[in-house]
Amino acid sequence: MRRILERFMFVVFVFIFSGCTESDPDGQQPYRYESYMTVDGVVRTYVVKLPETYYDNNIDQGKYPLVIALHGTGGSAYQMEASYGLNEKGAKENFIIAYPEGVSSSGILGIRTWNAGRCCDYAMVNDIDDVGFIRDLIDWLIADFAVNPNRVYVTGMSNGGMMAYRLACELSDKIAAIAPVSATMMTGDCKPGRAVPVLHMHSLLDTKVPYNGGKGIGGYHFTPVDSVLNFWSVQNGCSASPKLIDNGEYRSTNWNDCSPNASLESYVTYDGGHAWPGGQKPSPGADTPSTYINANDLLWEFFQRFELPK
């Protein structure tokens, strides 16, 4: 009964916010949805962006990949959507994007965070079930949209990237690959059910979540990224001697000979800061994004190489 009610509310919400109906005289279909679901009594909000080919009859709609994009601390679905250019990439490459939102704190600022383990803030302190939220959201999107269940990917910025690592640890049966940006892994016990392909992007100039670990933003002590990559190289059955390329702008590392359907890659730039490479500054005081790499190009090239084992 709850699912029927939520579906009804979803449809109502969609038509209110899209301004479209099936009898729209211009024949326009909605491509962007703002909706919500309830998980453990907590209302969770999200945005879904469809590519413009979605309603074309000549498209095999069962093949649409889904990219779940997780904002950073203090961000939102709208901020991530506006700042990082993923909508444009999804439109060009024909994938669906979901922008879930972390739970808002009860303070006057209402800062949204994700419970990524040892970070961050309200979501961590209150042990919010963000893993359960993303699990339910994936199931919901597969049921309601033309999503290929074997091609669900997760990317995230900062705290959102930390959450992507936690999801790789705990939802490896639903997620084909992850691409954290300006993040690190903050889970205490990571035991994925399978090898999970990982692409990590970071700037050496990032002082908020330092690449080399240690004290960063909010006084948190962050795990060194190299130790995270070492963990995943073992988890993914990769060779002990990765291929390293340093062109003076960025350092790329590729672990060769990983387990079947697995990979591990990283890009570390010498410019930028705590920011989405190739994106825009979400606020005047934010760090300048790297121009040496483009996160959207790299993550999509990486994602489309992998599917969940059948």
Coordinates of C-alpha atoms in Angstrom, one line a residue:
M1 CA 0.0 0.0 0.0
R2 CA 2.8 2.4 0.8
R3 CA 4.5 1.8 -2.5
I4 CA 1.2 2.4 -4.4
L5 CA 0.7 5.7 -2.4
E6 CA 4.3 6.8 -3.1
R7 CA 3.9 6.0 -6.8
F8 CA 0.7 8.1 -6.9
M9 CA 2.5 11.0 -5.1
F10 CA 5.4 10.6 -7.5
V11 CA 3.2 11.1 -10.5
V12 CA 1.4 14.1 -9.0
F13 CA 4.7 15.6 -8.1
V14 CA 6.1 15.1 -11.6
F15 CA 3.3 16.8 -13.4
I16 CA 3.2 19.7 -10.9
F17 CA 6.9 20.5 -11.3
S18 CA 7.3 19.6 -15.0
G19 CA 4.4 21.6 -16.2
C20 CA 3.7 18.9 -18.7
T21 CA 0.9 16.3 -19.1
E22 CA 0.4 13.6 -21.6
S23 CA -2.1 15.8 -23.4
D24 CA 0.4 18.7 -23.7
P25 CA -0.6 20.4 -27.0
D26 CA 3.1 20.8 -27.9
G27 CA 3.7 17.1 -27.5
Q28 CA 6.5 17.7 -25.0
Q29 CA 7.6 15.1 -22.6
P30 CA 9.1 15.8 -19.2
Y31 CA 12.9 15.1 -19.0
R32 CA 13.5 16.3 -15.4
Y33 CA 11.8 15.0 -12.3
E34 CA 12.0 16.2 -8.7
S35 CA 10.6 13.7 -6.2
Y36 CA 11.0 12.0 -2.9
M37 CA 10.7 8.7 -1.0
T38 CA 10.6 7.7 2.6
V39 CA 13.3 5.6 4.1
D40 CA 13.1 4.6 7.8
G41 CA 10.6 7.4 8.4
V42 CA 12.9 10.0 6.8
V43 CA 11.8 11.9 3.7
R44 CA 14.6 11.7 1.1
T45 CA 14.6 13.9 -2.0
Y46 CA 16.2 13.5 -5.4
V47 CA 16.3 14.8 -9.0
V48 CA 16.2 12.6 -12.1
K49 CA 17.4 13.9 -15.5
L50 CA 16.6 11.9 -18.6
P51 CA 18.4 12.3 -22.0
E52 CA 16.4 13.8 -24.8
T53 CA 16.4 10.5 -26.7
Y54 CA 14.5 8.8 -23.8
Y55 CA 11.1 8.9 -25.4
D56 CA 12.2 8.1 -29.0
N57 CA 10.6 5.0 -30.2
N58 CA 13.7 3.9 -32.1
I59 CA 15.8 3.8 -29.0
D60 CA 16.2 0.5 -27.1
Q61 CA 15.1 2.0 -23.8
G62 CA 16.1 -1.0 -21.7
K63 CA 19.7 -0.2 -22.3
Y64 CA 19.9 3.2 -20.6
P65 CA 22.8 3.4 -18.1
L66 CA 22.2 5.2 -14.8
V67 CA 24.7 7.5 -13.1
I68 CA 24.0 8.4 -9.5
A69 CA 25.8 11.7 -8.6
L70 CA 26.3 12.5 -5.0
H71 CA 26.9 16.1 -3.9
G72 CA 29.4 17.1 -1.3
T73 CA 28.9 18.5 2.2
G74 CA 26.7 21.6 2.1
G75 CA 25.8 20.9 -1.5
S76 CA 22.5 19.7 -3.0
A77 CA 21.1 18.1 -6.1
Y78 CA 20.5 21.5 -7.6
Q79 CA 24.0 22.7 -6.9
M80 CA 25.7 19.6 -8.3
E81 CA 23.4 19.7 -11.4
A82 CA 24.2 23.3 -12.0
S83 CA 28.0 23.2 -11.3
Y84 CA 29.5 20.1 -12.8
G85 CA 28.0 19.7 -16.3
L86 CA 26.8 16.1 -15.9
N87 CA 23.4 16.9 -17.5
E88 CA 25.2 18.0 -20.7
K89 CA 27.3 14.8 -20.7
G90 CA 24.3 12.6 -20.1
A91 CA 22.4 14.3 -23.0
K92 CA 25.4 13.7 -25.3
E93 CA 26.1 10.1 -24.2
N94 CA 22.5 9.0 -23.6
F95 CA 22.6 8.1 -19.9
I96 CA 20.1 8.9 -17.1
I97 CA 21.4 10.9 -14.1
A98 CA 20.0 10.8 -10.6
Y99 CA 21.0 13.4 -8.0
P100 CA 20.0 12.2 -4.6
E101 CA 20.3 14.6 -1.6
G102 CA 21.8 14.0 1.8
V103 CA 19.8 14.6 4.9
S104 CA 19.7 18.3 5.9
S105 CA 20.9 19.2 9.4
S106 CA 18.5 20.7 11.9
G107 CA 20.5 23.9 12.3
I108 CA 19.7 27.2 10.7
L109 CA 22.0 26.5 7.7
G110 CA 20.4 23.1 7.0
I111 CA 23.7 21.6 5.7
R112 CA 23.3 18.3 3.8
T113 CA 25.7 15.5 4.3
W114 CA 26.2 11.8 3.7
N115 CA 26.9 9.1 6.3
A116 CA 30.1 7.8 4.7
G117 CA 31.4 6.1 7.8
R118 CA 33.7 8.4 9.8
C119 CA 32.4 11.4 8.0
C120 CA 30.4 13.6 7.9
D121 CA 28.5 15.8 10.4
Y122 CA 24.8 15.4 10.9
A123 CA 24.4 12.2 8.7
M124 CA 27.3 10.5 10.5
V125 CA 26.3 11.6 14.0
N126 CA 22.7 10.5 13.6
D127 CA 23.7 7.2 11.8
I128 CA 21.5 8.0 8.8
D129 CA 20.9 5.0 6.6
D130 CA 22.2 6.4 3.4
V131 CA 23.1 3.0 2.0
G132 CA 19.5 1.9 2.5
F133 CA 18.4 5.1 0.7
I134 CA 20.5 4.6 -2.3
R135 CA 19.6 0.9 -2.4
D136 CA 15.9 1.8 -2.5
L137 CA 16.5 4.6 -4.9
I138 CA 18.2 2.2 -7.4
D139 CA 15.3 -0.3 -7.1
W140 CA 12.8 2.5 -7.6
L141 CA 14.5 4.0 -10.6
I142 CA 14.8 0.5 -12.3
A143 CA 11.1 -0.1 -11.7
D144 CA 10.0 3.4 -12.9
F145 CA 12.4 4.2 -15.7
A146 CA 14.1 2.4 -18.5
V147 CA 17.3 1.7 -16.6
N148 CA 19.6 -1.2 -17.4
P149 CA 20.1 -2.8 -13.9
N150 CA 23.5 -4.1 -14.9
R151 CA 24.8 -0.6 -15.7
V152 CA 24.3 1.5 -12.6
Y153 CA 27.3 3.7 -11.6
V154 CA 28.1 6.1 -8.8
T155 CA 30.2 9.2 -8.7
G156 CA 30.5 11.8 -6.0
M157 CA 32.2 15.0 -4.9
S158 CA 34.0 15.2 -1.5
N159 CA 31.7 13.7 1.1
G160 CA 29.7 12.4 -1.9
G161 CA 32.8 10.6 -3.1
M162 CA 33.3 9.1 0.3
M163 CA 29.8 7.8 0.1
A164 CA 30.5 6.3 -3.3
Y165 CA 33.3 4.3 -1.6
R166 CA 30.9 3.1 1.1
L167 CA 28.4 2.1 -1.5
A168 CA 31.1 0.1 -3.3
C169 CA 31.8 -1.7 -0.1
E170 CA 28.1 -2.4 0.8
L171 CA 26.2 -2.4 -2.5
S172 CA 28.5 -4.2 -4.9
D173 CA 25.6 -6.3 -6.1
K174 CA 23.9 -3.2 -7.5
I175 CA 26.7 -0.9 -8.6
A176 CA 28.9 -1.7 -11.6
A177 CA 31.6 0.9 -10.9
I178 CA 32.4 4.1 -9.0
A179 CA 34.3 7.3 -9.6
P180 CA 35.0 9.4 -6.5
V181 CA 36.3 13.0 -6.9
S182 CA 38.2 14.9 -4.2
A183 CA 37.4 12.3 -1.7
T184 CA 38.8 9.3 0.3
M185 CA 37.4 6.2 1.8
M186 CA 36.2 6.6 5.4
T187 CA 34.6 3.2 6.1
G188 CA 35.9 1.1 8.9
D189 CA 35.2 -2.3 7.5
C190 CA 34.9 -2.7 3.7
K191 CA 33.9 -6.2 2.5
P192 CA 32.4 -5.9 -1.0
G193 CA 30.9 -9.0 -2.5
R194 CA 32.8 -8.7 -5.7
A195 CA 35.6 -6.7 -7.3
V196 CA 34.4 -3.1 -8.0
P197 CA 36.0 -1.0 -10.7
V198 CA 37.3 2.3 -9.2
L199 CA 38.3 5.6 -10.9
H200 CA 39.7 8.2 -8.4
M201 CA 40.3 11.8 -9.3
H202 CA 42.0 14.3 -7.0
S203 CA 44.2 17.4 -6.9
L204 CA 47.5 17.5 -5.0
L205 CA 46.6 21.1 -4.0
D206 CA 43.4 20.0 -2.2
T207 CA 43.7 21.1 1.4
K208 CA 40.1 20.2 2.4
V209 CA 40.5 16.5 1.8
P210 CA 44.3 16.2 1.4
Y211 CA 45.5 13.6 -1.0
N212 CA 48.2 12.5 1.5
G213 CA 45.6 12.3 4.3
G214 CA 45.6 13.9 7.7
K215 CA 43.6 16.8 9.1
G216 CA 41.4 18.6 6.7
I217 CA 38.1 20.5 6.5
G218 CA 35.9 20.3 9.7
G219 CA 38.9 18.9 11.7
Y220 CA 38.4 15.4 10.3
H221 CA 41.4 13.2 9.8
F222 CA 41.2 11.8 6.4
T223 CA 42.6 8.5 5.1
P224 CA 45.5 8.9 2.7
V225 CA 44.3 8.2 -0.8
D226 CA 47.3 6.0 -1.7
S227 CA 46.3 3.6 1.1
V228 CA 42.7 3.5 -0.3
L229 CA 44.0 2.7 -3.7
N230 CA 46.3 0.0 -2.3
F231 CA 43.3 -1.6 -0.6
W232 CA 41.3 -1.7 -3.9
S233 CA 44.3 -3.0 -5.8
V234 CA 44.3 -6.0 -3.5
Q235 CA 40.5 -6.3 -3.5
N236 CA 40.3 -6.1 -7.3
G237 CA 43.2 -8.6 -7.7
C238 CA 45.4 -6.0 -9.6
S239 CA 49.1 -6.3 -10.2
A240 CA 51.5 -4.9 -7.6
S241 CA 53.2 -2.7 -10.2
P242 CA 50.8 -0.2 -11.7
K243 CA 51.6 1.8 -14.9
L244 CA 52.4 5.4 -14.0
I245 CA 52.4 8.4 -16.5
D246 CA 53.3 11.9 -15.4
N247 CA 53.1 14.6 -18.0
G248 CA 53.7 17.6 -15.7
E249 CA 50.0 18.5 -15.6
Y250 CA 48.6 15.3 -14.0
R251 CA 49.8 11.9 -12.9
S252 CA 47.7 8.9 -14.1
T253 CA 48.1 5.5 -12.5
N254 CA 46.6 2.3 -14.0
W255 CA 46.7 -1.0 -12.2
N256 CA 47.0 -3.7 -14.8
D257 CA 45.9 -7.3 -14.9
C258 CA 43.1 -6.9 -12.4
S259 CA 40.4 -9.5 -11.8
P260 CA 37.9 -10.0 -14.7
N261 CA 35.4 -7.1 -14.9
A262 CA 37.5 -5.0 -12.6
S263 CA 39.9 -2.1 -12.9
L264 CA 41.6 0.6 -10.8
E265 CA 42.7 4.0 -12.1
S266 CA 43.6 7.3 -10.6
Y267 CA 44.2 10.8 -11.9
V268 CA 46.0 13.3 -9.7
T269 CA 46.4 16.9 -11.0
Y270 CA 49.0 19.5 -10.2
D271 CA 46.4 22.3 -10.6
G272 CA 42.9 23.0 -9.1
G273 CA 42.0 22.2 -5.6
H274 CA 39.0 20.8 -3.8
A275 CA 36.8 21.0 -6.9
W276 CA 35.3 19.0 -9.8
P277 CA 37.8 18.9 -12.7
G278 CA 36.4 20.7 -15.7
G279 CA 33.4 22.0 -13.8
Q280 CA 32.4 25.4 -12.4
K281 CA 33.0 26.9 -9.0
P282 CA 29.8 26.4 -7.1
S283 CA 30.4 29.6 -5.1
P284 CA 32.8 32.6 -5.3
G285 CA 34.8 31.3 -2.4
A286 CA 35.2 27.7 -3.7
D287 CA 38.4 26.3 -5.0
T288 CA 39.2 26.6 -8.7
P289 CA 38.6 23.4 -10.7
S290 CA 41.4 21.7 -12.5
T291 CA 41.6 22.4 -16.2
Y292 CA 44.2 19.7 -16.9
I293 CA 41.5 16.9 -16.8
N294 CA 37.8 16.7 -17.3
A295 CA 36.0 14.5 -14.7
N296 CA 32.9 13.9 -16.8
D297 CA 34.9 12.7 -19.8
L298 CA 37.1 10.4 -17.7
L299 CA 34.3 8.9 -15.6
W300 CA 32.1 8.2 -18.6
E301 CA 34.9 6.6 -20.6
F302 CA 35.6 4.5 -17.5
F303 CA 32.0 3.6 -16.7
Q304 CA 31.0 2.4 -20.1
R305 CA 33.6 -0.3 -20.0
F306 CA 31.9 -2.2 -17.1
E307 CA 28.6 -4.0 -16.3
L308 CA 27.6 -6.1 -13.3
P309 CA 28.5 -9.7 -13.8
K310 CA 25.5 -11.6 -15.1

